[in-house]
mmCIF file with all atom_site columns, C-alpha atoms and ligand atoms in Angstrom:
data_model
loop_
_atom_site.group_PDB
_atom_site.id
_atom_site.type_symbol
_atom_site.label_atom_id
_atom_site.label_alt_id
_atom_site.label_comp_id
_atom_site.label_asym_id
_atom_site.label_entity_id
_atom_site.label_seq_id
_atom_site.pdbx_PDB_ins_code
_atom_site.Cartn_x
_atom_site.Cartn_y
_atom_site.Cartn_z
_atom_site.occupancy
_atom_site.B_iso_or_equiv
_atom_site.pdbx_formal_charge
_atom_site.auth_seq_id
_atom_site.auth_comp_id
_atom_site.auth_asym_id
_atom_site.auth_atom_id
_atom_site.pdbx_PDB_model_num
ATOM   1   C  CA  . MET A 1 1   ? 75.039  77.957  97.717  1.00 50.00 ? 1   MET A CA  1
ATOM   2   C  CA  . ASN A 1 2   ? 76.220  79.721  95.592  1.00 55.00 ? 2   ASN A CA  1
ATOM   3   C  CA  . GLN A 1 3   ? 77.846  83.010  97.060  1.00 70.00 ? 3   GLN A CA  1
ATOM   4   C  CA  . GLU A 1 4   ? 79.281  86.083  95.640  1.00 91.00 ? 4   GLU A CA  1
ATOM   5   C  CA  . PHE A 1 5   ? 82.149  87.700  96.235  1.00 92.00 ? 5   PHE A CA  1
ATOM   6   C  CA  . TYR A 1 6   ? 83.161  91.418  97.423  1.00 93.00 ? 6   TYR A CA  1
ATOM   7   C  CA  . THR A 1 7   ? 86.554  92.567  97.155  1.00 90.00 ? 7   THR A CA  1
ATOM   8   C  CA  . LEU A 1 8   ? 87.350  94.635  99.841  1.00 88.00 ? 8   LEU A CA  1
ATOM   9   C  CA  . VAL A 1 9   ? 90.602  95.944  98.906  1.00 84.00 ? 9   VAL A CA  1
ATOM   10  C  CA  . ALA A 1 10  ? 93.572  95.401  96.732  1.00 81.00 ? 10  ALA A CA  1
ATOM   11  C  CA  . PHE A 1 11  ? 96.729  95.474  97.857  1.00 75.00 ? 11  PHE A CA  1
ATOM   12  C  CA  . GLU A 1 12  ? 99.984  95.720  95.474  1.00 70.00 ? 12  GLU A CA  1
ATOM   13  C  CA  . TYR A 1 13  ? 102.114 94.674  97.508  1.00 66.00 ? 13  TYR A CA  1
ATOM   14  C  CA  . VAL A 1 14  ? 101.636 90.745  98.941  1.00 66.00 ? 14  VAL A CA  1
ATOM   15  C  CA  . ALA A 1 15  ? 103.627 91.710  102.491 1.00 65.00 ? 15  ALA A CA  1
ATOM   16  C  CA  . ASP A 1 16  ? 100.874 94.357  103.001 1.00 66.00 ? 16  ASP A CA  1
ATOM   17  C  CA  . VAL A 1 17  ? 97.639  91.949  103.197 1.00 78.00 ? 17  VAL A CA  1
ATOM   18  C  CA  . GLN A 1 18  ? 99.083  89.040  105.000 1.00 78.00 ? 18  GLN A CA  1
ATOM   19  C  CA  . ILE A 1 19  ? 98.426  91.242  108.696 1.00 76.00 ? 19  ILE A CA  1
ATOM   20  C  CA  . LEU A 1 20  ? 95.220  92.342  107.072 1.00 82.00 ? 20  LEU A CA  1
ATOM   21  C  CA  . LYS A 1 21  ? 94.170  88.062  106.165 1.00 88.00 ? 21  LYS A CA  1
ATOM   22  C  CA  . GLY A 1 22  ? 95.666  87.662  109.705 1.00 87.00 ? 22  GLY A CA  1
ATOM   23  C  CA  . ARG A 1 23  ? 93.033  90.073  111.255 1.00 85.00 ? 23  ARG A CA  1
ATOM   24  C  CA  . LEU A 1 24  ? 90.036  88.709  109.285 1.00 91.00 ? 24  LEU A CA  1
ATOM   25  C  CA  . GLU A 1 25  ? 90.227  84.728  109.202 1.00 93.00 ? 25  GLU A CA  1
ATOM   26  C  CA  . ALA A 1 26  ? 91.357  86.230  113.821 1.00 92.00 ? 26  ALA A CA  1
ATOM   27  C  CA  . ASP A 1 27  ? 87.652  87.092  113.574 1.00 92.00 ? 27  ASP A CA  1
ATOM   28  C  CA  . GLY A 1 28  ? 86.456  84.002  111.802 1.00 95.00 ? 28  GLY A CA  1
ATOM   29  C  CA  . VAL A 1 29  ? 85.708  86.468  108.066 1.00 95.00 ? 29  VAL A CA  1
ATOM   30  C  CA  . PRO A 1 30  ? 86.584  83.330  105.839 1.00 95.00 ? 30  PRO A CA  1
ATOM   31  C  CA  . VAL A 1 31  ? 89.290  85.541  102.845 1.00 94.00 ? 31  VAL A CA  1
ATOM   32  C  CA  . PHE A 1 32  ? 90.577  85.147  99.358  1.00 90.00 ? 32  PHE A CA  1
ATOM   33  C  CA  . LEU A 1 33  ? 93.363  85.755  97.396  1.00 86.00 ? 33  LEU A CA  1
ATOM   34  C  CA  . ARG A 1 34  ? 93.709  86.651  93.504  1.00 82.00 ? 34  ARG A CA  1
ATOM   35  C  CA  . ASP A 1 35  ? 96.519  87.269  91.465  1.00 73.00 ? 35  ASP A CA  1
ATOM   36  C  CA  . GLU A 1 36  ? 99.186  86.812  94.425  1.00 55.00 ? 36  GLU A CA  1
ATOM   37  C  CA  . ASN A 1 37  ? 100.471 84.208  92.629  1.00 57.00 ? 37  ASN A CA  1
ATOM   38  C  CA  . THR A 1 38  ? 101.061 85.682  89.916  1.00 55.00 ? 38  THR A CA  1
ATOM   39  C  CA  . LEU A 1 39  ? 102.248 89.395  92.074  1.00 49.00 ? 39  LEU A CA  1
ATOM   40  C  CA  . ASN A 1 40  ? 105.035 85.937  93.575  1.00 54.00 ? 40  ASN A CA  1
ATOM   41  C  CA  . SER A 1 41  ? 106.426 85.453  89.976  1.00 57.00 ? 41  SER A CA  1
ATOM   42  C  CA  . ASP A 1 42  ? 106.778 88.442  88.270  1.00 57.00 ? 42  ASP A CA  1
ATOM   43  C  CA  . PRO A 1 43  ? 106.183 91.923  90.210  1.00 56.00 ? 43  PRO A CA  1
ATOM   44  C  CA  . LEU A 1 44  ? 105.609 93.986  86.852  1.00 56.00 ? 44  LEU A CA  1
ATOM   45  C  CA  . ILE A 1 45  ? 102.762 91.257  85.274  1.00 52.00 ? 45  ILE A CA  1
ATOM   46  C  CA  . SER A 1 46  ? 100.517 91.864  89.177  1.00 49.00 ? 46  SER A CA  1
ATOM   47  C  CA  . ASN A 1 47  ? 101.268 95.625  88.177  1.00 52.00 ? 47  ASN A CA  1
ATOM   48  C  CA  . ALA A 1 48  ? 99.348  96.108  85.751  1.00 51.00 ? 48  ALA A CA  1
ATOM   49  C  CA  . ILE A 1 49  ? 96.817  93.659  86.294  1.00 53.00 ? 49  ILE A CA  1
ATOM   50  C  CA  . GLY A 1 50  ? 96.703  96.132  89.973  1.00 56.00 ? 50  GLY A CA  1
ATOM   51  C  CA  . GLY A 1 51  ? 97.995  93.458  92.667  1.00 70.00 ? 51  GLY A CA  1
ATOM   52  C  CA  . VAL A 1 52  ? 96.114  90.757  94.976  1.00 79.00 ? 52  VAL A CA  1
ATOM   53  C  CA  . LYS A 1 53  ? 92.701  91.616  96.043  1.00 85.00 ? 53  LYS A CA  1
ATOM   54  C  CA  . LEU A 1 54  ? 91.803  90.631  98.708  1.00 90.00 ? 54  LEU A CA  1
ATOM   55  C  CA  . GLN A 1 55  ? 87.854  88.962  98.928  1.00 93.00 ? 55  GLN A CA  1
ATOM   56  C  CA  . VAL A 1 56  ? 85.664  88.271  101.350 1.00 95.00 ? 56  VAL A CA  1
ATOM   57  C  CA  . TYR A 1 57  ? 81.944  86.573  101.293 1.00 95.00 ? 57  TYR A CA  1
ATOM   58  C  CA  . TYR A 1 58  ? 79.483  88.966  100.558 1.00 95.00 ? 58  TYR A CA  1
ATOM   59  C  CA  . SER A 1 59  ? 77.799  88.035  103.322 1.00 95.00 ? 59  SER A CA  1
ATOM   60  C  CA  . ASP A 1 60  ? 80.921  89.303  105.912 1.00 96.00 ? 60  ASP A CA  1
ATOM   61  C  CA  . LYS A 1 61  ? 81.027  91.875  103.031 1.00 95.00 ? 61  LYS A CA  1
ATOM   62  C  CA  . GLU A 1 62  ? 80.128  94.739  106.358 1.00 93.00 ? 62  GLU A CA  1
ATOM   63  C  CA  . LYS A 1 63  ? 81.896  93.125  109.090 1.00 94.00 ? 63  LYS A CA  1
ATOM   64  C  CA  . ALA A 1 64  ? 85.283  92.545  107.108 1.00 93.00 ? 64  ALA A CA  1
ATOM   65  C  CA  . THR A 1 65  ? 85.223  96.473  106.167 1.00 89.00 ? 65  THR A CA  1
ATOM   66  C  CA  . GLU A 1 66  ? 85.327  97.371  110.044 1.00 86.00 ? 66  GLU A CA  1
ATOM   67  C  CA  . ILE A 1 67  ? 87.525  94.994  110.481 1.00 84.00 ? 67  ILE A CA  1
ATOM   68  C  CA  . TYR A 1 68  ? 89.878  97.089  107.879 1.00 84.00 ? 68  TYR A CA  1
ATOM   69  C  CA  . ASN A 1 69  ? 88.735  99.854  108.775 1.00 77.00 ? 69  ASN A CA  1
ATOM   70  C  CA  . GLU A 1 70  ? 90.209  99.213  112.081 1.00 73.00 ? 70  GLU A CA  1
ATOM   71  C  CA  . VAL A 1 71  ? 93.310  98.011  111.163 1.00 71.00 ? 71  VAL A CA  1
ATOM   72  C  CA  . ARG A 1 72  ? 93.761  99.275  107.897 1.00 61.00 ? 72  ARG A CA  1
ATOM   73  C  CA  . ALA A 1 73  ? 97.768  99.522  107.793 1.00 57.00 ? 73  ALA A CA  1
ATOM   74  C  CA  . TYR A 1 74  ? 98.516  102.203 110.451 1.00 70.00 ? 74  TYR A CA  1
ATOM   75  C  CA  . ALA A 1 75  ? 102.186 102.191 109.494 1.00 71.00 ? 75  ALA A CA  1
ATOM   76  C  CA  . VAL A 1 76  ? 104.332 101.971 112.177 1.00 71.00 ? 76  VAL A CA  1
ATOM   77  C  CA  . ASP A 1 77  ? 108.130 102.549 112.071 1.00 74.00 ? 77  ASP A CA  1
ATOM   78  C  CA  . ASP A 1 78  ? 110.862 99.788  111.550 1.00 71.00 ? 78  ASP A CA  1
ATOM   79  C  CA  . GLN A 1 79  ? 110.516 98.987  115.945 1.00 73.00 ? 79  GLN A CA  1
ATOM   80  C  CA  . GLY A 1 80  ? 106.717 98.984  114.459 1.00 71.00 ? 80  GLY A CA  1
ATOM   81  C  CA  . ASN A 1 81  ? 105.551 101.662 117.223 1.00 77.00 ? 81  ASN A CA  1
ATOM   82  C  CA  . LEU A 1 82  ? 103.105 103.266 115.298 1.00 81.00 ? 82  LEU A CA  1
ATOM   83  C  CA  . ARG A 1 83  ? 104.306 106.845 113.295 1.00 85.00 ? 83  ARG A CA  1
ATOM   84  C  CA  . SER A 1 84  ? 102.819 110.089 114.009 1.00 88.00 ? 84  SER A CA  1
ATOM   85  C  CA  . CYS A 1 85  ? 102.195 113.215 111.792 1.00 91.00 ? 85  CYS A CA  1
ATOM   86  C  CA  . PRO A 1 86  ? 103.971 115.508 112.295 1.00 91.00 ? 86  PRO A CA  1
ATOM   87  C  CA  . ASN A 1 87  ? 101.836 118.277 111.784 1.00 94.00 ? 87  ASN A CA  1
ATOM   88  C  CA  . CYS A 1 88  ? 99.314  116.679 113.862 1.00 95.00 ? 88  CYS A CA  1
ATOM   89  C  CA  . LYS A 1 89  ? 100.923 113.910 115.378 1.00 93.00 ? 89  LYS A CA  1
ATOM   90  C  CA  . ALA A 1 90  ? 97.630  111.728 115.509 1.00 89.00 ? 90  ALA A CA  1
ATOM   91  C  CA  . GLU A 1 91  ? 98.824  108.043 115.281 1.00 85.00 ? 91  GLU A CA  1
ATOM   92  C  CA  . ARG A 1 92  ? 96.767  107.687 112.000 1.00 83.00 ? 92  ARG A CA  1
ATOM   93  C  CA  . MET A 1 93  ? 98.859  107.442 109.358 1.00 83.00 ? 93  MET A CA  1
ATOM   94  C  CA  . GLU A 1 94  ? 99.041  105.465 106.385 1.00 79.00 ? 94  GLU A CA  1
ATOM   95  C  CA  . ILE A 1 95  ? 101.036 104.129 103.203 1.00 75.00 ? 95  ILE A CA  1
ATOM   96  C  CA  . TYR A 1 96  ? 100.796 106.014 100.219 1.00 73.00 ? 96  TYR A CA  1
ATOM   97  C  CA  . TYR A 1 97  ? 101.641 105.611 96.426  1.00 64.00 ? 97  TYR A CA  1
ATOM   98  C  CA  . ASN A 1 98  ? 101.496 108.499 94.920  1.00 59.00 ? 98  ASN A CA  1
ATOM   99  C  CA  . ARG A 1 99  ? 101.681 107.537 92.025  1.00 56.00 ? 99  ARG A CA  1
ATOM   100 C  CA  . LYS A 1 100 ? 101.908 109.723 88.257  1.00 57.00 ? 100 LYS A CA  1
ATOM   101 C  CA  . GLY A 1 101 ? 103.405 109.298 84.916  1.00 56.00 ? 101 GLY A CA  1
ATOM   102 C  CA  . LEU A 1 102 ? 103.701 106.009 83.462  1.00 56.00 ? 102 LEU A CA  1
ATOM   103 C  CA  . PHE A 1 103 ? 107.404 105.409 84.571  1.00 55.00 ? 103 PHE A CA  1
ATOM   104 C  CA  . TYR A 1 104 ? 106.714 104.649 88.375  1.00 52.00 ? 104 TYR A CA  1
ATOM   105 C  CA  . LYS A 1 105 ? 103.680 102.860 86.738  1.00 56.00 ? 105 LYS A CA  1
ATOM   106 C  CA  . LEU A 1 106 ? 105.693 100.133 84.738  1.00 59.00 ? 106 LEU A CA  1
ATOM   107 C  CA  . PHE A 1 107 ? 108.551 100.779 88.157  1.00 57.00 ? 107 PHE A CA  1
ATOM   108 C  CA  . PRO A 1 108 ? 106.983 101.403 91.521  1.00 55.00 ? 108 PRO A CA  1
ATOM   109 C  CA  . PHE A 1 109 ? 109.973 100.101 93.231  1.00 57.00 ? 109 PHE A CA  1
ATOM   110 C  CA  . PHE A 1 110 ? 112.006 103.605 92.668  1.00 57.00 ? 110 PHE A CA  1
ATOM   111 C  CA  . GLU A 1 111 ? 109.454 105.825 94.211  1.00 58.00 ? 111 GLU A CA  1
ATOM   112 C  CA  . LYS A 1 112 ? 109.751 105.727 97.823  1.00 66.00 ? 112 LYS A CA  1
ATOM   113 C  CA  . ARG A 1 113 ? 107.231 105.148 100.376 1.00 72.00 ? 113 ARG A CA  1
ATOM   114 C  CA  . LYS A 1 114 ? 104.885 107.987 101.491 1.00 81.00 ? 114 LYS A CA  1
ATOM   115 C  CA  . TYR A 1 115 ? 102.357 108.233 104.400 1.00 85.00 ? 115 TYR A CA  1
ATOM   116 C  CA  . LYS A 1 116 ? 99.535  110.160 104.219 1.00 86.00 ? 116 LYS A CA  1
ATOM   117 C  CA  . CYS A 1 117 ? 97.738  111.049 107.374 1.00 89.00 ? 117 CYS A CA  1
ATOM   118 C  CA  . LEU A 1 118 ? 93.926  109.696 108.297 1.00 85.00 ? 118 LEU A CA  1
ATOM   119 C  CA  . ASN A 1 119 ? 93.308  113.072 110.052 1.00 88.00 ? 119 ASN A CA  1
ATOM   120 C  CA  . CYS A 1 120 ? 94.475  116.108 109.237 1.00 94.00 ? 120 CYS A CA  1
ATOM   121 C  CA  . GLU A 1 121 ? 95.556  114.013 105.705 1.00 91.00 ? 121 GLU A CA  1
ATOM   122 C  CA  . PHE A 1 122 ? 98.962  115.894 105.897 1.00 92.00 ? 122 PHE A CA  1
ATOM   123 C  CA  . ILE A 1 123 ? 101.296 113.251 102.993 1.00 90.00 ? 123 ILE A CA  1
ATOM   124 C  CA  . THR A 1 124 ? 105.528 112.840 104.757 1.00 86.00 ? 124 THR A CA  1
ATOM   125 C  CA  . GLU A 1 125 ? 107.981 111.898 103.262 1.00 80.00 ? 125 GLU A CA  1
ATOM   126 C  CA  . PRO A 1 126 ? 110.964 109.744 105.111 1.00 68.00 ? 126 PRO A CA  1
ATOM   127 C  CA  . SER A 1 127 ? 114.392 110.764 105.302 1.00 60.00 ? 127 SER A CA  1
HETATM 128 ZN ZN1 . LIG B 2 .   ? 97.940  115.072 111.156 1.00 55.72 ? 1   LIG B ZN1 1
#
């Protein structure tokens, strides 16, 4: 049987994809990563091809999407506690990338990480 793949999400960095991958596999969803090897060897090339793509079988699409929405990268601090929104206090912050201009496309590591609240969309920039 020829199974089709569904790209659930693309990540910029390999470290970010591992969390979701582990969670999906724990729930019995087979996970396939594309372009990961290229990414590890050369971050500039990986940026050009769109980072790591996390794919699942189409038959797992709904289950995988559900899990993704549940766990999707709620940002944590260095102690592993959920970051809370300075505006509405919700603990539903996710990492937010604000790529503008060619410079940051070429050199994403110069950009500081920001966090976006999924509740009120407040964007914060940790000092
Ligand atoms: Zn908020």
